Short mmCIF file of C-alpha atoms and ligand atoms in Angstrom, two decimals:
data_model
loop_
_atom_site.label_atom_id
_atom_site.label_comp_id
_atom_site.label_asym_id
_atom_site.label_seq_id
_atom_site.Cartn_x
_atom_site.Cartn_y
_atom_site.Cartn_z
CA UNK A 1 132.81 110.36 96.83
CA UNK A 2 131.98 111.39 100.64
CA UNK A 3 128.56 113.14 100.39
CA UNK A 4 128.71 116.72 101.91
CA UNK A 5 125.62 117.65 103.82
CA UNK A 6 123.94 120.16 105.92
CA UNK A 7 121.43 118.92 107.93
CA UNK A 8 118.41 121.22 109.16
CA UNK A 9 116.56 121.11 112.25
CA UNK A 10 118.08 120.22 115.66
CA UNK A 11 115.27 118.98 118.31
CA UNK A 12 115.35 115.70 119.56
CA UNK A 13 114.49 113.75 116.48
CA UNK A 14 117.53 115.48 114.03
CA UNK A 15 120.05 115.41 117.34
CA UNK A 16 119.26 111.89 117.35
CA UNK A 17 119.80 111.53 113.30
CA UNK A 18 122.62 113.72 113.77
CA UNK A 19 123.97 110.63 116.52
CA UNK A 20 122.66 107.93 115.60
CA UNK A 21 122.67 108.02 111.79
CA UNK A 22 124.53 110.70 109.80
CA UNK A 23 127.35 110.05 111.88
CA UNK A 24 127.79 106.40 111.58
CA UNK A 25 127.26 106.82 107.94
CA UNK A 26 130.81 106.66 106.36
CA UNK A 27 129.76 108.15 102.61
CA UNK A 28 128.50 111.05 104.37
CA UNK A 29 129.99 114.47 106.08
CA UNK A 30 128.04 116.91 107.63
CA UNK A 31 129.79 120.42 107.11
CA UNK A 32 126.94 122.21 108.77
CA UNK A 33 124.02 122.08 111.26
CA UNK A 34 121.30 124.93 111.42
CA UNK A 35 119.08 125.23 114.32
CA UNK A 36 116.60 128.45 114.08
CA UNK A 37 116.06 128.89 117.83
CA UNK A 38 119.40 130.11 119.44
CA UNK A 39 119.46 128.01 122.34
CA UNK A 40 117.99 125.08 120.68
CA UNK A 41 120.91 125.51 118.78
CA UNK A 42 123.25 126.21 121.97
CA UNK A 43 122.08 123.54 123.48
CA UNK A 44 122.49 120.70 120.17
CA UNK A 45 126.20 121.97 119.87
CA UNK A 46 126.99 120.95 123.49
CA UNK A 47 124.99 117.91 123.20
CA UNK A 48 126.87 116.68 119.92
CA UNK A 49 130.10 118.37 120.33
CA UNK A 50 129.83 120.27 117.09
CA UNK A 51 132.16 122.90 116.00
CA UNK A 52 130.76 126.46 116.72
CA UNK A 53 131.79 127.53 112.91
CA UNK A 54 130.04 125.21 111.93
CA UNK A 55 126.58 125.86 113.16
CA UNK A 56 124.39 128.23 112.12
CA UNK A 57 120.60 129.99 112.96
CA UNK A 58 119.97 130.25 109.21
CA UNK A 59 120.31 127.67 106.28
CA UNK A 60 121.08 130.71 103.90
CA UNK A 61 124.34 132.13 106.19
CA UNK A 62 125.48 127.88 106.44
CA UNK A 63 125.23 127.29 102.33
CA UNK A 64 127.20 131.22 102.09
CA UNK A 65 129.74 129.74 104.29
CA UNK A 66 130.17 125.98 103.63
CA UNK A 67 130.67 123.46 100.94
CA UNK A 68 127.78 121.15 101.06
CA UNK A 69 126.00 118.79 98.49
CA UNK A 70 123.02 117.91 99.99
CA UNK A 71 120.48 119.13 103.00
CA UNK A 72 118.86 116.75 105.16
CA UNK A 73 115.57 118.61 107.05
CA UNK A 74 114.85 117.49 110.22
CA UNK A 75 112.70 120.76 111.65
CA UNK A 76 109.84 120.44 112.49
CA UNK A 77 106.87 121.28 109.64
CA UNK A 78 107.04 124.48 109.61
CA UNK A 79 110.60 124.86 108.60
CA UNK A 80 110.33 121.62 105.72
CA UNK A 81 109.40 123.70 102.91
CA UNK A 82 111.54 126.65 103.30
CA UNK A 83 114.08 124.85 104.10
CA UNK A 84 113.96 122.66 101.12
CA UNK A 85 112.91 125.33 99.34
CA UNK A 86 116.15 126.86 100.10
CA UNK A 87 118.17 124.21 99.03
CA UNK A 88 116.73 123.10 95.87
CA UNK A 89 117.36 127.17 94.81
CA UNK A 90 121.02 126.55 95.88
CA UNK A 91 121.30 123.25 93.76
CA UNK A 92 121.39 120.74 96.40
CA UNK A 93 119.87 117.51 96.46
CA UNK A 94 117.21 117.25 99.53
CA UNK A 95 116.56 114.61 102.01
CA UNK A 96 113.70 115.29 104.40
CA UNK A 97 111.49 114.35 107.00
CA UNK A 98 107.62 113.40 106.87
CA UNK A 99 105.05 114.70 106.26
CA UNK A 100 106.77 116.53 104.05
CA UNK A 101 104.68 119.73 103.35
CA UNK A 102 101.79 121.15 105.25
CA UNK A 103 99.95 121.86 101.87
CA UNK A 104 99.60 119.46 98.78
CA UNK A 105 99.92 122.30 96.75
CA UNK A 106 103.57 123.15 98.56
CA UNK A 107 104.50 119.55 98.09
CA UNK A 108 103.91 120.11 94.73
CA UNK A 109 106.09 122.80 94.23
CA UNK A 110 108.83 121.33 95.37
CA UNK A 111 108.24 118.09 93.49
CA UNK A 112 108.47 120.61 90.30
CA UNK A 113 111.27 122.50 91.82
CA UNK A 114 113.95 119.68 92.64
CA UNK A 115 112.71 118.29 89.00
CA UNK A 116 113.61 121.48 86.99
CA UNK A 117 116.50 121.92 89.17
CA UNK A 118 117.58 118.65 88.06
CA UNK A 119 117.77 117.74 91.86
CA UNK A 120 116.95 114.62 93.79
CA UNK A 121 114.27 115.50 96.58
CA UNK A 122 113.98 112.34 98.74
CA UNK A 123 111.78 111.65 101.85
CA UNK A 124 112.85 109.80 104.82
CA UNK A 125 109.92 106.91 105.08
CA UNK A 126 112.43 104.89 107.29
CA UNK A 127 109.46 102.25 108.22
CA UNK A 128 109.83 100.92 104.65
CA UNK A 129 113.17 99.88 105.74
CA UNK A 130 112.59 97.40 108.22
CA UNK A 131 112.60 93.53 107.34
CA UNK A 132 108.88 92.38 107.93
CA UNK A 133 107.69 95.27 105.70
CA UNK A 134 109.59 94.41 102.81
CA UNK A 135 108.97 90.34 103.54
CA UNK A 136 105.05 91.31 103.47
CA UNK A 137 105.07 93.34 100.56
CA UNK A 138 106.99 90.31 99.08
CA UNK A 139 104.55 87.86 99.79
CA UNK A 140 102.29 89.66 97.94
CA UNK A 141 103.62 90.49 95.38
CA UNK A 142 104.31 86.95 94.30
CA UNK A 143 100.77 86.12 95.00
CA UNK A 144 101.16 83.70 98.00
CA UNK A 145 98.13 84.55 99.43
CA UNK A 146 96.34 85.62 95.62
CA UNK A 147 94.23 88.88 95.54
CA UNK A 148 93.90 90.84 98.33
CA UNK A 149 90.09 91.37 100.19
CA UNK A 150 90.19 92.59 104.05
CA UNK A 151 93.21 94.85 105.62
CA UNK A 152 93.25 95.15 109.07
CA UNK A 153 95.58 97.39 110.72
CA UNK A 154 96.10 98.24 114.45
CA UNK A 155 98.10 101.19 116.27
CA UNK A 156 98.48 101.10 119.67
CA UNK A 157 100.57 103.55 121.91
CA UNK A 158 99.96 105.54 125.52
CA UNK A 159 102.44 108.38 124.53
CA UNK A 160 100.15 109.95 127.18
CA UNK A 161 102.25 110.26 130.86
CA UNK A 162 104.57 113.67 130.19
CA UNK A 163 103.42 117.49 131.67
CA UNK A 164 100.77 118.68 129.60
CA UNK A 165 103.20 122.02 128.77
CA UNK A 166 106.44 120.54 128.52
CA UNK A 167 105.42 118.11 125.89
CA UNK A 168 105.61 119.65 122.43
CA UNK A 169 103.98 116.15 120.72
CA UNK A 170 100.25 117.11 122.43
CA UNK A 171 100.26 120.19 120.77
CA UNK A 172 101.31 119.73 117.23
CA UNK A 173 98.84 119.58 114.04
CA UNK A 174 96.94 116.41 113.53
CA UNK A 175 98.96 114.25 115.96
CA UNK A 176 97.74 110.74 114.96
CA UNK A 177 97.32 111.38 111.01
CA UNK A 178 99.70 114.01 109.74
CA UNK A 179 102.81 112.23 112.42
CA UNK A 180 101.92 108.34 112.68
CA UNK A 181 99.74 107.50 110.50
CA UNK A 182 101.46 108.72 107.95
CA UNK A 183 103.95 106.14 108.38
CA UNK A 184 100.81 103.51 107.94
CA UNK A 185 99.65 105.42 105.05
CA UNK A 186 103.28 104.94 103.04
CA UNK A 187 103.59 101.19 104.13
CA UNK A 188 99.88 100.51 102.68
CA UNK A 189 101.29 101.58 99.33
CA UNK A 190 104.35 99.55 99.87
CA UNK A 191 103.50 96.38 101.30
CA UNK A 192 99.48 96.64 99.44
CA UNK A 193 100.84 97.37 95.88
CA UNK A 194 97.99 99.69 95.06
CA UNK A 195 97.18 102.94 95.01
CA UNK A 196 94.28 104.08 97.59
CA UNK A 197 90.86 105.87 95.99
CA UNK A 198 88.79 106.48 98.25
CA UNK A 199 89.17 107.18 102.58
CA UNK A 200 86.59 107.69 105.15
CA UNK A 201 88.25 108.86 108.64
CA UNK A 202 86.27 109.57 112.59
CA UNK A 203 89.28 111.27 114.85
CA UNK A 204 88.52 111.84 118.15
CA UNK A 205 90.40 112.41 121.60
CA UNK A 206 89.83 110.01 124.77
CA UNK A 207 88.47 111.74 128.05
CA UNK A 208 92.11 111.35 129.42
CA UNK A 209 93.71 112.44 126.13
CA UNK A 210 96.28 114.84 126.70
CA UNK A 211 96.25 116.22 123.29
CA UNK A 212 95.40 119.45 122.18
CA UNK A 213 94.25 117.44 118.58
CA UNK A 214 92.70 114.22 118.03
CA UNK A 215 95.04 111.04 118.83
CA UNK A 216 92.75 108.55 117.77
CA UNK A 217 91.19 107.72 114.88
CA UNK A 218 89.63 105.32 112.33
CA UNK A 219 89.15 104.60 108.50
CA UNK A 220 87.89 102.89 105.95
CA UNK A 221 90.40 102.90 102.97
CA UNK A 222 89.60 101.47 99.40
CA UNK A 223 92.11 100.78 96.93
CA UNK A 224 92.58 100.66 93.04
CA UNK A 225 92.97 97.05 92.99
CA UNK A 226 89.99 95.89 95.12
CA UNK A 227 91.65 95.56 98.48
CA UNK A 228 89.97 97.26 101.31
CA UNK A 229 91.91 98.49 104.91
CA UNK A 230 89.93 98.85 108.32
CA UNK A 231 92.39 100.71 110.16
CA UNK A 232 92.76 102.02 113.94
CA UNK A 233 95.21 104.11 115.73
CA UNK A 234 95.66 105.41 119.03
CA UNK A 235 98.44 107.48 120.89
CA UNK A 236 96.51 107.33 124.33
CA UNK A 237 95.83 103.60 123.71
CA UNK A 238 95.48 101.69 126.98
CA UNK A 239 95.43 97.82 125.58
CA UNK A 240 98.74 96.73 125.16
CA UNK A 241 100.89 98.69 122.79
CA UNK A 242 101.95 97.55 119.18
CA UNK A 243 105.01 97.86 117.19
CA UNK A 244 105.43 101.08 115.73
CA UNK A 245 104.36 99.65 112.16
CA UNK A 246 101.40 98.76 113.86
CA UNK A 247 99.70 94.82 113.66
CA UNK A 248 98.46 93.88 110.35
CA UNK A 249 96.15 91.05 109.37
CA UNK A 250 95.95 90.68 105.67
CA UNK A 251 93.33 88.58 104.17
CA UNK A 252 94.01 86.98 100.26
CA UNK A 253 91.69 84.63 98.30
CA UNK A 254 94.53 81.67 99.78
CA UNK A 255 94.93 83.01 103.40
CA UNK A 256 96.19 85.35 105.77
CA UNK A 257 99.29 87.68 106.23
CA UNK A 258 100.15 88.35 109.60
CA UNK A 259 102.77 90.89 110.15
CA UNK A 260 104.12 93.41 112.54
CA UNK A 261 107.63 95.40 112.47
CA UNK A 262 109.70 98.48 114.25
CA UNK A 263 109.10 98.02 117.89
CA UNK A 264 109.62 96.76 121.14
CA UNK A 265 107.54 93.01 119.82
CA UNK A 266 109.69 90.43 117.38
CA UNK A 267 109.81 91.67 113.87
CA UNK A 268 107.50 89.06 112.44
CA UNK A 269 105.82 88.08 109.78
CA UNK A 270 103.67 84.74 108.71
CA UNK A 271 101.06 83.16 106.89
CA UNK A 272 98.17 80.93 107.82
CA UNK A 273 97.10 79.44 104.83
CA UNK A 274 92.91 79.17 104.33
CA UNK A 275 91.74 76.32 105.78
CA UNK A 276 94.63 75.45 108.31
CA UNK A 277 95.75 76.34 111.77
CA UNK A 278 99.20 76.39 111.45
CA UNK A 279 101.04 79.23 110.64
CA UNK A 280 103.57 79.62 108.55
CA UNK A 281 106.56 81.66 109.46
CA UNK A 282 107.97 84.12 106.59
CA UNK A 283 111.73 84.06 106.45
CA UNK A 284 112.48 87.97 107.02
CA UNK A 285 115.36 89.53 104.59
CA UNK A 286 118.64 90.66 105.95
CA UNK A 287 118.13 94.35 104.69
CA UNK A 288 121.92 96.28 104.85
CA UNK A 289 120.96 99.39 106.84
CA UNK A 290 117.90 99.58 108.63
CA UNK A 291 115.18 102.34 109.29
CA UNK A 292 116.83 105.81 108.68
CA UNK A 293 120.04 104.56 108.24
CA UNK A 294 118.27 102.59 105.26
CA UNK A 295 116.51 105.93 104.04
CA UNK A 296 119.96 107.56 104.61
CA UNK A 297 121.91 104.96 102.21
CA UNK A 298 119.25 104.63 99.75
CA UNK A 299 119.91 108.57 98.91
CA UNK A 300 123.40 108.55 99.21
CA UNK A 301 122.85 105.91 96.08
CA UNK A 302 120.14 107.92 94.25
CA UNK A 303 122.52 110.70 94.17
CA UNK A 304 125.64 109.28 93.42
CA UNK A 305 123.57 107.12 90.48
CA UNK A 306 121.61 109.93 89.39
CA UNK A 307 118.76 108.30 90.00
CA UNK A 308 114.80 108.15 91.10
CA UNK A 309 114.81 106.92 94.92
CA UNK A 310 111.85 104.79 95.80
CA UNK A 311 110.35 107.23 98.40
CA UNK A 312 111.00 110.70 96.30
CA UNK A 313 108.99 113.60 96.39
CA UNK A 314 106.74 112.48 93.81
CA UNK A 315 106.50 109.36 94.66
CA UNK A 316 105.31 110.61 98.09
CA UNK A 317 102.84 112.86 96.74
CA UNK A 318 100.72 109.78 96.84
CA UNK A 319 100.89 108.78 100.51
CA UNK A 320 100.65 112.93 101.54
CA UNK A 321 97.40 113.01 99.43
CA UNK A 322 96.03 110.12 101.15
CA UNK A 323 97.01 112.18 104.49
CA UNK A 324 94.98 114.66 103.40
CA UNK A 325 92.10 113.19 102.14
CA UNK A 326 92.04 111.47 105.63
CA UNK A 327 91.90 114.94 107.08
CA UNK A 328 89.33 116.29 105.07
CA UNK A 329 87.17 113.29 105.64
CA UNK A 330 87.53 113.53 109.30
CA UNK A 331 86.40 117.22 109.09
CA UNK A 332 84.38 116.82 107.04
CA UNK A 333 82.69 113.42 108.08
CA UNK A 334 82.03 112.42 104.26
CA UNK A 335 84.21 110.26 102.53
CA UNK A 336 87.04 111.21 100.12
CA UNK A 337 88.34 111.08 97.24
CA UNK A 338 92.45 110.72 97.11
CA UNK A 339 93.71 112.69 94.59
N1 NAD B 401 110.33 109.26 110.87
C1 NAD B 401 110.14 109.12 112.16
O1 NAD B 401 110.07 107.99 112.65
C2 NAD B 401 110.05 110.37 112.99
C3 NAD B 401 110.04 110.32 114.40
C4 NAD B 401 110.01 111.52 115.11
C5 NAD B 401 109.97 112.75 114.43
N2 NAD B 401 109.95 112.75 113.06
C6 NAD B 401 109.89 114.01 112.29
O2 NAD B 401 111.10 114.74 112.54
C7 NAD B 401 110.84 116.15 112.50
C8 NAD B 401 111.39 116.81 113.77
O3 NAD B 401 110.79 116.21 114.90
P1 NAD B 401 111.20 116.62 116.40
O4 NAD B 401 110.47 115.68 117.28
O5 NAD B 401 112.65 116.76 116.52
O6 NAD B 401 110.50 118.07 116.49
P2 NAD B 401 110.87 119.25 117.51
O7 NAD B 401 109.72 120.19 117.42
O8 NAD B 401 111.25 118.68 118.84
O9 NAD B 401 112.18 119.90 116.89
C9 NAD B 401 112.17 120.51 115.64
C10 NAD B 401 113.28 121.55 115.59
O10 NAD B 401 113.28 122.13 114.28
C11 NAD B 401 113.59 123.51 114.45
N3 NAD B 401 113.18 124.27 113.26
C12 NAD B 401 111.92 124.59 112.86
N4 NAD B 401 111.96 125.29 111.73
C13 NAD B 401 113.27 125.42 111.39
C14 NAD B 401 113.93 126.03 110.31
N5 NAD B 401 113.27 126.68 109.34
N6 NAD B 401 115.29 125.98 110.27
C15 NAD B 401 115.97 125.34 111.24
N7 NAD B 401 115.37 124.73 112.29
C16 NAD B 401 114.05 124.76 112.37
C17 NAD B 401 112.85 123.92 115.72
O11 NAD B 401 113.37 125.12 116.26
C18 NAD B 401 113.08 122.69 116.60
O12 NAD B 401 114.24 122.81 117.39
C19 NAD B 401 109.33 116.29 112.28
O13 NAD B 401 109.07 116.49 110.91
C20 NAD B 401 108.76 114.93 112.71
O14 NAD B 401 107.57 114.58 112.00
C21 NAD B 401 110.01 111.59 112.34
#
């Protein structure tokens, strides 16, 4: 059964799911797109070609006036939990965007909300979906490198060149940790296996930063099972720039991991076993829809199953309080605890 959904949020990034994703997927219709701002909304419908009955300034007057199963958010934070909100009130099963609340306590409530709705509340972490994350998080979970020890990550980009004013990126909250590093935060739980405990985070902003908030950072991340991440981003980076998953050098008791995926570099992955030179190259799985298009099909499923996707709202809980913790600790400069 085609999927009915009305997707929220019309900027660049949900024009370009609205392109690029929903519309290639064939289980899915979209039988409404809201936009808040008028001629952000104006200007999507030209873009796309959407019908004008069809799009709406308000998520209430498109569910009043459409069929729909589902709402995908793609605003920008301040619209996620209203929006999804919203939705879960109407019955419909939520996909959204990261991060996916500005508050853990808001997270929460929707977590509670979609479950005694009986709804499936899904977030879109389309970097699991890539190849080289899921052949990493393979490796070790069969061991071939035995327990993990060291974790070093690296995040490299110079997202630095646009007008100061016309750029909306340099002046949104937390740049690097609440919109990238979130990303790194979800794929340490993925590809690690364990659950962090404990983060200690410095942010700061170059002297030619053009951000508003800090855009670089580092941290110290402990986990439940012993292992132990250094990890460094940067959006004003000026060494050459990694994938978008970032570089990571895992170290086991029987060698390394080297890995990298979603970018402009070869998705890659391979292991030098201890005591050798050589490395080893990791055969990378042909995954069936990549990236969002992966996030995309993996709800479709969920709902059409009934069932818990791997990235839902509870699940995520996990990799927003680890967002937050990071925050804190950078405020703060103490380490903390993830709860
Ligand atoms: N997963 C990824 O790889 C990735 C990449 C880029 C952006 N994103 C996420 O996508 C989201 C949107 O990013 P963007 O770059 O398009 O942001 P943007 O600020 O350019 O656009 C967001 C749009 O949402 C609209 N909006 C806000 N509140 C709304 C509401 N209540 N109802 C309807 N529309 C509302 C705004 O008017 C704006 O047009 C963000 O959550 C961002 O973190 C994810």
């Amino acid at each position: 059964m085609t999927l009915r959904i009305i997707q929220v949020g019309l900027g660049g990034w949900g024009q370009n799911w609205a392109r690029a994703v929903v519309a290639k997927n064939e289980d899915v219709e979209t039988t409404a797109w809201v936009e808040i701002d008028a001629p952000s909304l104006e200007a999507a419908r030209e873009r796309l070609e959407l019908p004008a009955e069809r799009c709406f300034t308000s998520l209430d007057e498109a569910l009043k006036t459409v069929e729909a199963d589902a709402v995908l958010v793609t605003a920008s934070l301040p619209g996620h939990v209203p929006s999804a909100r919203t939705a879960l009130l109407a019955d419909k099963h939520v996909l959204m965007e990261k991060p996916f609340a500005p508050t853990v306590a808001e997270a929460r409530e929707l977590v509670e909300l979609a479950e005694q709705r009986g709804r499936i509340l899904m977030i879109s972490q389309n970097y699991r979906f890539e190849p080289a994350a899921r052949a990493a998080a393979k490796v070790v979970a069969d061991q071939t490198i035995g327990r993990l020890g060291s974790i070093n990550i690296d995040f490299r980009r110079y997202d630095n060149t646009a007008p100061v004013a016309e750029n909306r990126h340099y002046h949104i909250w937390e740049p690097l940790l609440a919109d990238m590093s979130i990303h790194h935060f979800d794929l340490m739980r993925l590809v690690i296996g364990q659950e962090p405990v404990q983060v200690t985070c410095k942010t700061w902003n170059a002297p030619w930063s053009k951000y508003d908030e800090p855009a670089e950072g580092a941290l110290t991340i402990t986990f439940d099972g012993g292992a132990v991440v250094s990890y460094r981003g940067s959006w004003v980076s000026t060494a050459p720039q990694t994938n978008w998953a970032g570089e990571w050098h895992m170290e086991g008791e029987k060698g390394e991991l080297i890995w990298t995926s979603r970018g402009e570099l070869p998705e890659a992955a391979a292991i030098r076993l201890l005591g050798e030179s050589k490395l080893n190259i990791v055969e990378l799985p042909a995954l069936e829809a990549l990236d969002r298009s992966g996030s995309l099909a993996a709800f479709v499923e969920a709902v059409n199953t009934n069932s818990i996707p791997e990235t839902s709202g509870r699940d995520n809980l996990k990799t927003l309080a680890l967002m937050f913790a990071a925050i804190e600790s950078a405020k703060t400069g103490l380490p903390v605890n993830v709860e």
